[in-house]
mmCIF file of C-alpha atoms and ligand atoms in Angstrom:
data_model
loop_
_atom_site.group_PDB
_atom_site.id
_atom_site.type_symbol
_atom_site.label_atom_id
_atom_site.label_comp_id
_atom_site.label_asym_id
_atom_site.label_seq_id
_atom_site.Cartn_x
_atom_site.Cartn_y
_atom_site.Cartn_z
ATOM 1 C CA UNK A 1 -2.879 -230.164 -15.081
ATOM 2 C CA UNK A 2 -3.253 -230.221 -11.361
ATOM 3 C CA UNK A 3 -1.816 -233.508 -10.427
ATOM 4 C CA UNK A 4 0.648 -236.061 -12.301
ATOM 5 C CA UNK A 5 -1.135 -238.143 -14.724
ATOM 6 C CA UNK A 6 0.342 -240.957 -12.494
ATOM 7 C CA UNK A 7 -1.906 -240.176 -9.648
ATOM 8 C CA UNK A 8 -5.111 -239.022 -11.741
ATOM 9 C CA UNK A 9 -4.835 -242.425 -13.793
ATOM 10 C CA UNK A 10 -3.392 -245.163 -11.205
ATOM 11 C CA UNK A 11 -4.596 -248.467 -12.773
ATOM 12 C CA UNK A 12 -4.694 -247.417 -16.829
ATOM 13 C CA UNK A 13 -6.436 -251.235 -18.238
ATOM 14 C CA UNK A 14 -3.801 -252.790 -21.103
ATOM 15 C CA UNK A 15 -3.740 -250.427 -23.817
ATOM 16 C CA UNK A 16 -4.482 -247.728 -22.472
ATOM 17 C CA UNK A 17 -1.787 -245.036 -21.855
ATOM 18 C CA UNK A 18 -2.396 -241.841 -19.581
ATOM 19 C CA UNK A 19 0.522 -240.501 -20.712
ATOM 20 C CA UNK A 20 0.086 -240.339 -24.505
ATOM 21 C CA UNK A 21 -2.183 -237.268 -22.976
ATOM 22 C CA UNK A 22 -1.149 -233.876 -24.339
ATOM 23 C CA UNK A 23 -1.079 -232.090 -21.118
ATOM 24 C CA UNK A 24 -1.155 -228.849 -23.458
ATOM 25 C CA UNK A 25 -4.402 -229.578 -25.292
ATOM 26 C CA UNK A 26 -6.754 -230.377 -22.190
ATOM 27 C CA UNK A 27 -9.882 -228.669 -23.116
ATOM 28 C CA UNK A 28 -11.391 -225.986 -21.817
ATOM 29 C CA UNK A 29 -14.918 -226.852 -21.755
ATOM 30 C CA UNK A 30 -16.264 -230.336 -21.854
ATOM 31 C CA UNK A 31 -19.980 -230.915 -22.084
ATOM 32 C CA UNK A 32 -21.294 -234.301 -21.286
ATOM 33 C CA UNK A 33 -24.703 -235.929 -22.150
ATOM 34 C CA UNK A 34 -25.102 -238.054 -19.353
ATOM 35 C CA UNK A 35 -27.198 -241.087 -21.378
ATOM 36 C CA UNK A 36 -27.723 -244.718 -19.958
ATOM 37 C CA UNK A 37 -29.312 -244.972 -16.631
ATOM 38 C CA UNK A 38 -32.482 -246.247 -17.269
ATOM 39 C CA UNK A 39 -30.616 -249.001 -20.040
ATOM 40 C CA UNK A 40 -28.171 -249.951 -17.098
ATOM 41 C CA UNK A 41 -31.070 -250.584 -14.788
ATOM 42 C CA UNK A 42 -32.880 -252.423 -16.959
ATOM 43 C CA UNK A 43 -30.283 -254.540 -17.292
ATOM 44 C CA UNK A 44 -29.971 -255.610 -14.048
ATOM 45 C CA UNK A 45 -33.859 -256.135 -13.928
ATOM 46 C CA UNK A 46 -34.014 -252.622 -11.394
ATOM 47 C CA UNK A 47 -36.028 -249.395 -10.917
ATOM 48 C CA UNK A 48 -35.027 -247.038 -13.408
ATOM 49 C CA UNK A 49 -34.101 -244.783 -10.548
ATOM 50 C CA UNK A 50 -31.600 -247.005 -9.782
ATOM 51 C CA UNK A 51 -30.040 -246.076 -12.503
ATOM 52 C CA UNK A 52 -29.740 -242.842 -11.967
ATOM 53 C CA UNK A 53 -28.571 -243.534 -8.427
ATOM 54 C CA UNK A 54 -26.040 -245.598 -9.647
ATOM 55 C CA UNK A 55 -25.404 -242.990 -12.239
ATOM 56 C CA UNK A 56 -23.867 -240.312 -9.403
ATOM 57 C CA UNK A 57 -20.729 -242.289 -8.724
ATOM 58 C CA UNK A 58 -19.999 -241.576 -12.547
ATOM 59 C CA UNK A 59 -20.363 -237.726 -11.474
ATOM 60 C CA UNK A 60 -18.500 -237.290 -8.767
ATOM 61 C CA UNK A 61 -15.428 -239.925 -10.626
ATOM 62 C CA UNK A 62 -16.111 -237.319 -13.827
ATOM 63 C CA UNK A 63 -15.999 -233.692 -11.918
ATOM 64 C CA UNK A 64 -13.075 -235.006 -9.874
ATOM 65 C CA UNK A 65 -11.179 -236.197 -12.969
ATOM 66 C CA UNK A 66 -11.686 -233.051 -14.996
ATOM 67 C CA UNK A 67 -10.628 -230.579 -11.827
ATOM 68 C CA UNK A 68 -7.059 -232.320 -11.516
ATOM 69 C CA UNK A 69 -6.632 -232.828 -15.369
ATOM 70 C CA UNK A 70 -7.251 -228.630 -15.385
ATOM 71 C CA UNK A 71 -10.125 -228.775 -17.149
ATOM 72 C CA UNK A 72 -12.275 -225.168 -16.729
ATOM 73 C CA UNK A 73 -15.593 -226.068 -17.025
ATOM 74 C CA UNK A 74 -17.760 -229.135 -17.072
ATOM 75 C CA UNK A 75 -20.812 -229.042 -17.912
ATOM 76 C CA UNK A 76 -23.608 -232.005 -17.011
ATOM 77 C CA UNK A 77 -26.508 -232.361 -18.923
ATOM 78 C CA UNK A 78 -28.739 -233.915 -15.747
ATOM 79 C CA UNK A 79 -32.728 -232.863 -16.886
ATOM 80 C CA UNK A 80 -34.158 -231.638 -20.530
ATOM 81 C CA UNK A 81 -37.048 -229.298 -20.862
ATOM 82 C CA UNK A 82 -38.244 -232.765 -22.684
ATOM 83 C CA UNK A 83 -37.727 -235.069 -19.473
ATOM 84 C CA UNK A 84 -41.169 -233.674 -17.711
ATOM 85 C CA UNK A 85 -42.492 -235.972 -20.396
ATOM 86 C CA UNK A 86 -41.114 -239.071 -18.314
ATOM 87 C CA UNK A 87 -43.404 -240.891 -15.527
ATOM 88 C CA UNK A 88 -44.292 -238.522 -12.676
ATOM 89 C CA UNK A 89 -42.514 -241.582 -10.236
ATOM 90 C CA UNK A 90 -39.204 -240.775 -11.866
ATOM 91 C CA UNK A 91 -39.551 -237.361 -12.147
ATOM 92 C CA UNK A 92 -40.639 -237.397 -8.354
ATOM 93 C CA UNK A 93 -37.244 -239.123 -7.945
ATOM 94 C CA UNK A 94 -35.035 -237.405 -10.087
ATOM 95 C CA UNK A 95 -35.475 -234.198 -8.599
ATOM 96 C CA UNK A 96 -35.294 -235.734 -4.998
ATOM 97 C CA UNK A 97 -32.055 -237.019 -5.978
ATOM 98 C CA UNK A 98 -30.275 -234.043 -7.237
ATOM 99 C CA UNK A 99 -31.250 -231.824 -4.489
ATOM 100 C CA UNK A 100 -30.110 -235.110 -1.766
ATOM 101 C CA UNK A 101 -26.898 -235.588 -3.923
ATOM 102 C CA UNK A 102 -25.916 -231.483 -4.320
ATOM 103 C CA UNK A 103 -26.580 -231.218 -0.349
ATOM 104 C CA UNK A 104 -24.037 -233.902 0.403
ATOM 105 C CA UNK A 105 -21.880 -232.969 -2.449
ATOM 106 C CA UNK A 106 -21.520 -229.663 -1.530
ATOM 107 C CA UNK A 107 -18.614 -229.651 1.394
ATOM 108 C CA UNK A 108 -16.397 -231.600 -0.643
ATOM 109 C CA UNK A 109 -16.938 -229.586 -3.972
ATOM 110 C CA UNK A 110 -16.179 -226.237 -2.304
ATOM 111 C CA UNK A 111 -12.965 -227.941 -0.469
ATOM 112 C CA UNK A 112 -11.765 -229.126 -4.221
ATOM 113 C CA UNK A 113 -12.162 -225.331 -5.239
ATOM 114 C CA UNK A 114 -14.955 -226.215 -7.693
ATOM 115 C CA UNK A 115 -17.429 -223.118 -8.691
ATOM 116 C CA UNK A 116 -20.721 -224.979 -8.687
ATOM 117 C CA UNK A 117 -23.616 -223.080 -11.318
ATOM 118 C CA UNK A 118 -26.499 -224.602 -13.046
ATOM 119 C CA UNK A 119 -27.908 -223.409 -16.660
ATOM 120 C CA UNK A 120 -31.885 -223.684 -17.598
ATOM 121 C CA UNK A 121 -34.776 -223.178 -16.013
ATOM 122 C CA UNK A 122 -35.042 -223.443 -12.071
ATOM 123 C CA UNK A 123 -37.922 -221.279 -11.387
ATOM 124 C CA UNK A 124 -40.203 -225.296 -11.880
ATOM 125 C CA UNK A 125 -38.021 -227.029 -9.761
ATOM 126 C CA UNK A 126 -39.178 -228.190 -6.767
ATOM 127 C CA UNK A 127 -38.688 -225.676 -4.222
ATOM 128 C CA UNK A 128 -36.439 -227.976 -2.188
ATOM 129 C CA UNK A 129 -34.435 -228.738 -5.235
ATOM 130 C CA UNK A 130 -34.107 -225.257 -6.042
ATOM 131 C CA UNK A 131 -32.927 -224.293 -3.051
ATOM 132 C CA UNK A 132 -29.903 -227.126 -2.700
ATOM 133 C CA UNK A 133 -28.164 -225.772 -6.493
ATOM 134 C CA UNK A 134 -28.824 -221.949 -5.156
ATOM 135 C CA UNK A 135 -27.249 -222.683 -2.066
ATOM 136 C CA UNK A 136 -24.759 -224.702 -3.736
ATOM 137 C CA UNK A 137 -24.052 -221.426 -5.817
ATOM 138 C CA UNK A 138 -23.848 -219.407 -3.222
ATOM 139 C CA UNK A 139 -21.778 -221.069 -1.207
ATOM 140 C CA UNK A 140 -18.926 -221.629 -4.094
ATOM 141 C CA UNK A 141 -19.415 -218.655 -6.177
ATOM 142 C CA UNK A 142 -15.926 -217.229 -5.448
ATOM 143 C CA UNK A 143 -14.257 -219.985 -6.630
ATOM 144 C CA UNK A 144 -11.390 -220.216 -8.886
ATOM 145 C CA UNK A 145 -11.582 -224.022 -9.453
ATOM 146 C CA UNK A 146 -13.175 -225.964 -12.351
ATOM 147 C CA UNK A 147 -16.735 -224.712 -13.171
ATOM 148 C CA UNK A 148 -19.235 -227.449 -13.038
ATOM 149 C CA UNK A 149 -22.588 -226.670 -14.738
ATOM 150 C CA UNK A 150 -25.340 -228.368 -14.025
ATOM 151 C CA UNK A 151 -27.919 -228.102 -16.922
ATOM 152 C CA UNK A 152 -31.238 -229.011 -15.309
ATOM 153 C CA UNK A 153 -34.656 -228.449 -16.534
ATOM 154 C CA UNK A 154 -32.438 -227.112 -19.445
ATOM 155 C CA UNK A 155 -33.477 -226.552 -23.170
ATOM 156 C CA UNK A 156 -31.606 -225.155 -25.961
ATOM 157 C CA UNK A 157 -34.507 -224.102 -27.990
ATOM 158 C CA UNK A 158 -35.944 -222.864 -24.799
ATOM 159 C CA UNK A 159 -32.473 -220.526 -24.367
ATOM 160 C CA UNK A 160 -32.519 -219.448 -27.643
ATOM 161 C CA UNK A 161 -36.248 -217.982 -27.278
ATOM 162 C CA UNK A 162 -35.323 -216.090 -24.069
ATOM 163 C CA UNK A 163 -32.086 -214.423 -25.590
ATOM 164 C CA UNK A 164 -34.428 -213.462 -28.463
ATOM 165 C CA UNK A 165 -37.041 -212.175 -26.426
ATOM 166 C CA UNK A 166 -34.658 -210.288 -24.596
ATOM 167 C CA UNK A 167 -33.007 -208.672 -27.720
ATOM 168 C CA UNK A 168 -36.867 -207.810 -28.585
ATOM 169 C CA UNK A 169 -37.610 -206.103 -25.371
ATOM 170 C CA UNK A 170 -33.979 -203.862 -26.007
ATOM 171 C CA UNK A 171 -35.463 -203.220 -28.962
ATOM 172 C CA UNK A 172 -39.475 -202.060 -27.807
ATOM 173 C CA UNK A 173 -37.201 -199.839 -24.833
ATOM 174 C CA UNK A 174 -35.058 -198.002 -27.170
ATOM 175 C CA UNK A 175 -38.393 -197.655 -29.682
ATOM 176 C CA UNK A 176 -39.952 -196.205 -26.492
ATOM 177 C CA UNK A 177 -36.898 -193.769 -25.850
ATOM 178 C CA UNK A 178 -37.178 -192.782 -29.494
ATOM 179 C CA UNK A 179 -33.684 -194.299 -30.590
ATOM 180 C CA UNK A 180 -33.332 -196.238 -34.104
ATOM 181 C CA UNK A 181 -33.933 -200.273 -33.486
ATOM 182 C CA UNK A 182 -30.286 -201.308 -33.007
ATOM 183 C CA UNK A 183 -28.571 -204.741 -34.866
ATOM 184 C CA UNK A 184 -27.358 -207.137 -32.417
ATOM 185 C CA UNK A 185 -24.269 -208.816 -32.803
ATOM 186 C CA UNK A 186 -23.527 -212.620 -31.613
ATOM 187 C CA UNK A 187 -22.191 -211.735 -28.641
ATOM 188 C CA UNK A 188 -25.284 -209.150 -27.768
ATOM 189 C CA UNK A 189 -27.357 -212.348 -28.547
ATOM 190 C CA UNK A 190 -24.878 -214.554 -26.104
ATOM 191 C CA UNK A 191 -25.124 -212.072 -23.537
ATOM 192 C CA UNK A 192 -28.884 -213.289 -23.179
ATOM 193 C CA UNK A 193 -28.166 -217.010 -23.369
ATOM 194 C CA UNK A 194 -27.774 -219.074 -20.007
ATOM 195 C CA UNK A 195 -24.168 -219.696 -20.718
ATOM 196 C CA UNK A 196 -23.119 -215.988 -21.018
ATOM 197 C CA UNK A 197 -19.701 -215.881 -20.178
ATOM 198 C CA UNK A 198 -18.687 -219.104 -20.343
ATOM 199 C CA UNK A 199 -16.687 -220.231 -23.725
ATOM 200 C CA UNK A 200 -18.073 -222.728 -25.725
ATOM 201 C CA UNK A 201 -17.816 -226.755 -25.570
ATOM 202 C CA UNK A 202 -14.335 -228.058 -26.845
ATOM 203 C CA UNK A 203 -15.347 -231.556 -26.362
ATOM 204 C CA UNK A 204 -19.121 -232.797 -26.090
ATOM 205 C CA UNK A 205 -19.715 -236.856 -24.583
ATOM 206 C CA UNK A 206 -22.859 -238.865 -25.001
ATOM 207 C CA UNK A 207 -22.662 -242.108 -23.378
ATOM 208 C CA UNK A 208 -24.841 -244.858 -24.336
ATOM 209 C CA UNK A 209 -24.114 -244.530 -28.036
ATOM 210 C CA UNK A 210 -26.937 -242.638 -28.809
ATOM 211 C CA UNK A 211 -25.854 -239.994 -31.535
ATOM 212 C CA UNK A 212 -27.678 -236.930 -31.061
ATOM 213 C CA UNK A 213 -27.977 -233.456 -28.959
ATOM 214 C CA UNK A 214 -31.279 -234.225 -27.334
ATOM 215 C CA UNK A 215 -31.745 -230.327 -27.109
ATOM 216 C CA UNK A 216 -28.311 -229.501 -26.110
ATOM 217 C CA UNK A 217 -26.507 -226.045 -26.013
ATOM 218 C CA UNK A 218 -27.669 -225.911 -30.178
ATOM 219 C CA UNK A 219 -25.859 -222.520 -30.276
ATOM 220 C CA UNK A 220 -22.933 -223.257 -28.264
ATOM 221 C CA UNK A 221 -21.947 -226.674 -30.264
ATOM 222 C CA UNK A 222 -21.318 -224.782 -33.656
ATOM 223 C CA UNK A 223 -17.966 -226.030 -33.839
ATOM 224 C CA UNK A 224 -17.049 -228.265 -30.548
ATOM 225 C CA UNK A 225 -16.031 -232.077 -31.466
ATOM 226 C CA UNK A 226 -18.384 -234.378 -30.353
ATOM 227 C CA UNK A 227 -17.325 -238.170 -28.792
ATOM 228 C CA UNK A 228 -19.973 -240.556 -29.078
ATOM 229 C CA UNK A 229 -19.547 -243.883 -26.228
ATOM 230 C CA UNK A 230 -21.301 -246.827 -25.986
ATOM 231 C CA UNK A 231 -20.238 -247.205 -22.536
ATOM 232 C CA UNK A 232 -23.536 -246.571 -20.276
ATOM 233 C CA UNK A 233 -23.656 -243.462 -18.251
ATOM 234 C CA UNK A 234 -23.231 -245.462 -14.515
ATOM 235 C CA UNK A 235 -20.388 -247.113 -16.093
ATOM 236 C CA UNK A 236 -18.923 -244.109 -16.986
ATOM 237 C CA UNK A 237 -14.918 -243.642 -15.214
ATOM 238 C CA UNK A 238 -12.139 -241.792 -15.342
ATOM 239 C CA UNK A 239 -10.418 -244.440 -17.479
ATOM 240 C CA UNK A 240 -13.664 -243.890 -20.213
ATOM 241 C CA UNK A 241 -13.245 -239.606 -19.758
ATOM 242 C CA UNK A 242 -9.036 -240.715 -20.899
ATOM 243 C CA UNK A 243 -10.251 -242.526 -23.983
ATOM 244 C CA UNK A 244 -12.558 -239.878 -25.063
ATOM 245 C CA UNK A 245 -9.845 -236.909 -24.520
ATOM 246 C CA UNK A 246 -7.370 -239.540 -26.136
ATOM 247 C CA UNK A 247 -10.157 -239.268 -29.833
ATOM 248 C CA UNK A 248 -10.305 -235.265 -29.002
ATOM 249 C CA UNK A 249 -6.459 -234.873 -28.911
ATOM 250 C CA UNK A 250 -6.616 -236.801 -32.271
ATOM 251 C CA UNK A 251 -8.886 -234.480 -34.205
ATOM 252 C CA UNK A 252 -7.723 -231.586 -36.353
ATOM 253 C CA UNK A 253 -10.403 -228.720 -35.300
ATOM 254 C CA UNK A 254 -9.849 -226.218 -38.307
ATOM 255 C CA UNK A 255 -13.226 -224.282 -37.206
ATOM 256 C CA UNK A 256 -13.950 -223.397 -41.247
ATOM 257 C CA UNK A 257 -10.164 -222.025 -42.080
ATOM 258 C CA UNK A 258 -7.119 -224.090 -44.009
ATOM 259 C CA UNK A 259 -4.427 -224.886 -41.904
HETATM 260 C C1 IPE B 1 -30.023 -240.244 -18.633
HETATM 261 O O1 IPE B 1 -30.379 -241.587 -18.616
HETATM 262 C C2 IPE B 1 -30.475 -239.505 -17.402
HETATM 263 C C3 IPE B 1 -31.524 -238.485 -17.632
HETATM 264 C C4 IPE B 1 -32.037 -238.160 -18.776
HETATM 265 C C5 IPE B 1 -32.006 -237.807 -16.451
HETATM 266 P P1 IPE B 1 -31.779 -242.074 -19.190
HETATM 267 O O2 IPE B 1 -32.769 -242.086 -18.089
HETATM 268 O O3 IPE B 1 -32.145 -241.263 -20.370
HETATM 269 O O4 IPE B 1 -31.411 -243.553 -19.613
HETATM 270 P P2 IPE B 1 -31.969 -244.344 -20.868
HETATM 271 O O5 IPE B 1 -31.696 -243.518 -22.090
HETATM 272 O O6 IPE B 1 -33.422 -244.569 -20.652
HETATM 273 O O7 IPE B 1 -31.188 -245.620 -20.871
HETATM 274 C C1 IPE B 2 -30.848 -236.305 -22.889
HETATM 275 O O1 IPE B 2 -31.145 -237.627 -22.668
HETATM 276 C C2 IPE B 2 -31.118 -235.504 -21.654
HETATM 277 C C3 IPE B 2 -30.221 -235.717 -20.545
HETATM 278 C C4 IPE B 2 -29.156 -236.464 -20.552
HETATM 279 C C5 IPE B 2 -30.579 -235.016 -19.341
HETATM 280 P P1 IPE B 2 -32.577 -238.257 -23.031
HETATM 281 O O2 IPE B 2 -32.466 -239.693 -22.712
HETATM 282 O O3 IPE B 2 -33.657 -237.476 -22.385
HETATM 283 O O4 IPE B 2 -32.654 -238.000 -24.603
HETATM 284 P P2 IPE B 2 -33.487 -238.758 -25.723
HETATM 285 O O5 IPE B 2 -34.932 -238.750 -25.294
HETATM 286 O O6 IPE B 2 -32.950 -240.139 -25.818
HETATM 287 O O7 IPE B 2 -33.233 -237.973 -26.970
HETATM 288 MG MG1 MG B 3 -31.842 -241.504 -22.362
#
């Protein structure tokens, strides 16, 4: 942990205590479904992309929580391979907003030692939005903070194809140097997926009580515990991130042995 619980939790509502926390059993990797905007928006009779507007303050609340509670890596699921499907307007405006909001972001990410890197699919971005998450890479990549991931324009099944298609062309090369077709082992596989490297989700969030993956990390997820909230993504606070590491600290993970 890199700050008292005190100072990451000020204000804890009734019944809600920061420091039943077991400081030892932060984990490692938390992977959040960021689900709600469009639901909190319509609520208040608003532009969907006000949601999602309104849905940044959540970020920034979530990445700084996780860096002083010592969490390694965060990953945010922010577009699907799927979410092209959506209205060109939003789309339009989704992609302006996370290259605007990584711009301004960046400055105070780097000065919090955070190691900024995004998973999926960039080369359809918009070149502007492309640019502002390379540049945001570039700029942090010696970090030694928290890791924040952003998945955008990501796809599981998508990920899983690519590793595949990479263990196929290993395969046609070594065919075409004469060796014997080799068997690849998980972590050969792994080693083609975006996430190489990284460990796997402890902890996965959806907010907005929708219980599902939605095309998320498939592979990765084989044994992580998942926390379902109702609480809608731009409600989303560092009081909501306790509660849901509160349930994780309460499950028995036996990943398929007796203990
Ligand atoms: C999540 O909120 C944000 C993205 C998928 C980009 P939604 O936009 O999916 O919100 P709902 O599900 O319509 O409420
Ligand atoms: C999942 O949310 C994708 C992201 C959070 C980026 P969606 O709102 O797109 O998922 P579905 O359509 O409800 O499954
Ligand atoms: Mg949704």
């Amino acid at each position: 942990m890199n700050k008292p619980l005190d100072i990451i939790f000020p204000n804890p509502p009734s019944g809600l205590a920061p420091e039943a926390l077991d400081a030892a059993r932060i984990p490692e990797h938390i992977a959040v479904i960021m689900d709600g905007n469009g639901r909190w928006a319509k609520k208040r009779a608003l532009n969907r992309l006000k949601g999602h507007k309104a849905g940044i303050e959540a970020v920034r609340e979530t990445i700084r929580c996780a860096s002083d509670l010592g969490v390694r890596y965060l990953t945010i699921y922010s577009f699907s391979t799927e979410n092209w499907k959506r209205p060109q307007e939003e789309v339009v405006g989704l992609m302006d907003l996370f290259a605007k909001t990584m711009l301004a972001e960046v400055d105070g990410l780097h000065e919090e030692h955070v190691r900024v890197k995004t998973i999926g699919d960039l080369s359809l971005l918009p070149e502007e939005t492309r640019e502002a998450f390379e540049e945001a890479w570039e700029k942090t990549k010696n970090n030694t903070g928290m890791t924040l991931v952003v998945a955008v324009n990501y796809g599981s099944r998508q990920e899983i194809l690519r590793a595949v298609n990479r263990c196929a062309e290993e395969v046609a090369a070594r065919t075409a140097d004469g060796l014997a077709p080799k068997e690849f082992s998980a972590e050969d596989f792994e080693r083609g997926l975006y996430t190489a490297g990284m460990p796997d989700p402890d902890l996965v969030i959806r907010t907005s009580g929708e219980v599902r993956l939605s095309n998320f990390l498939l592979w990765q997820v084989a044994y992580s515990e998942f926390v379902v909230t109702d609480v809608l993504w731009p409600d989303f606070d560092r009081y909501e991130l306790l509660r849901c590491l509160l349930e994780f600290q309460g499950r028995d993970r036996r990943f398929g042995a007796v203990k």
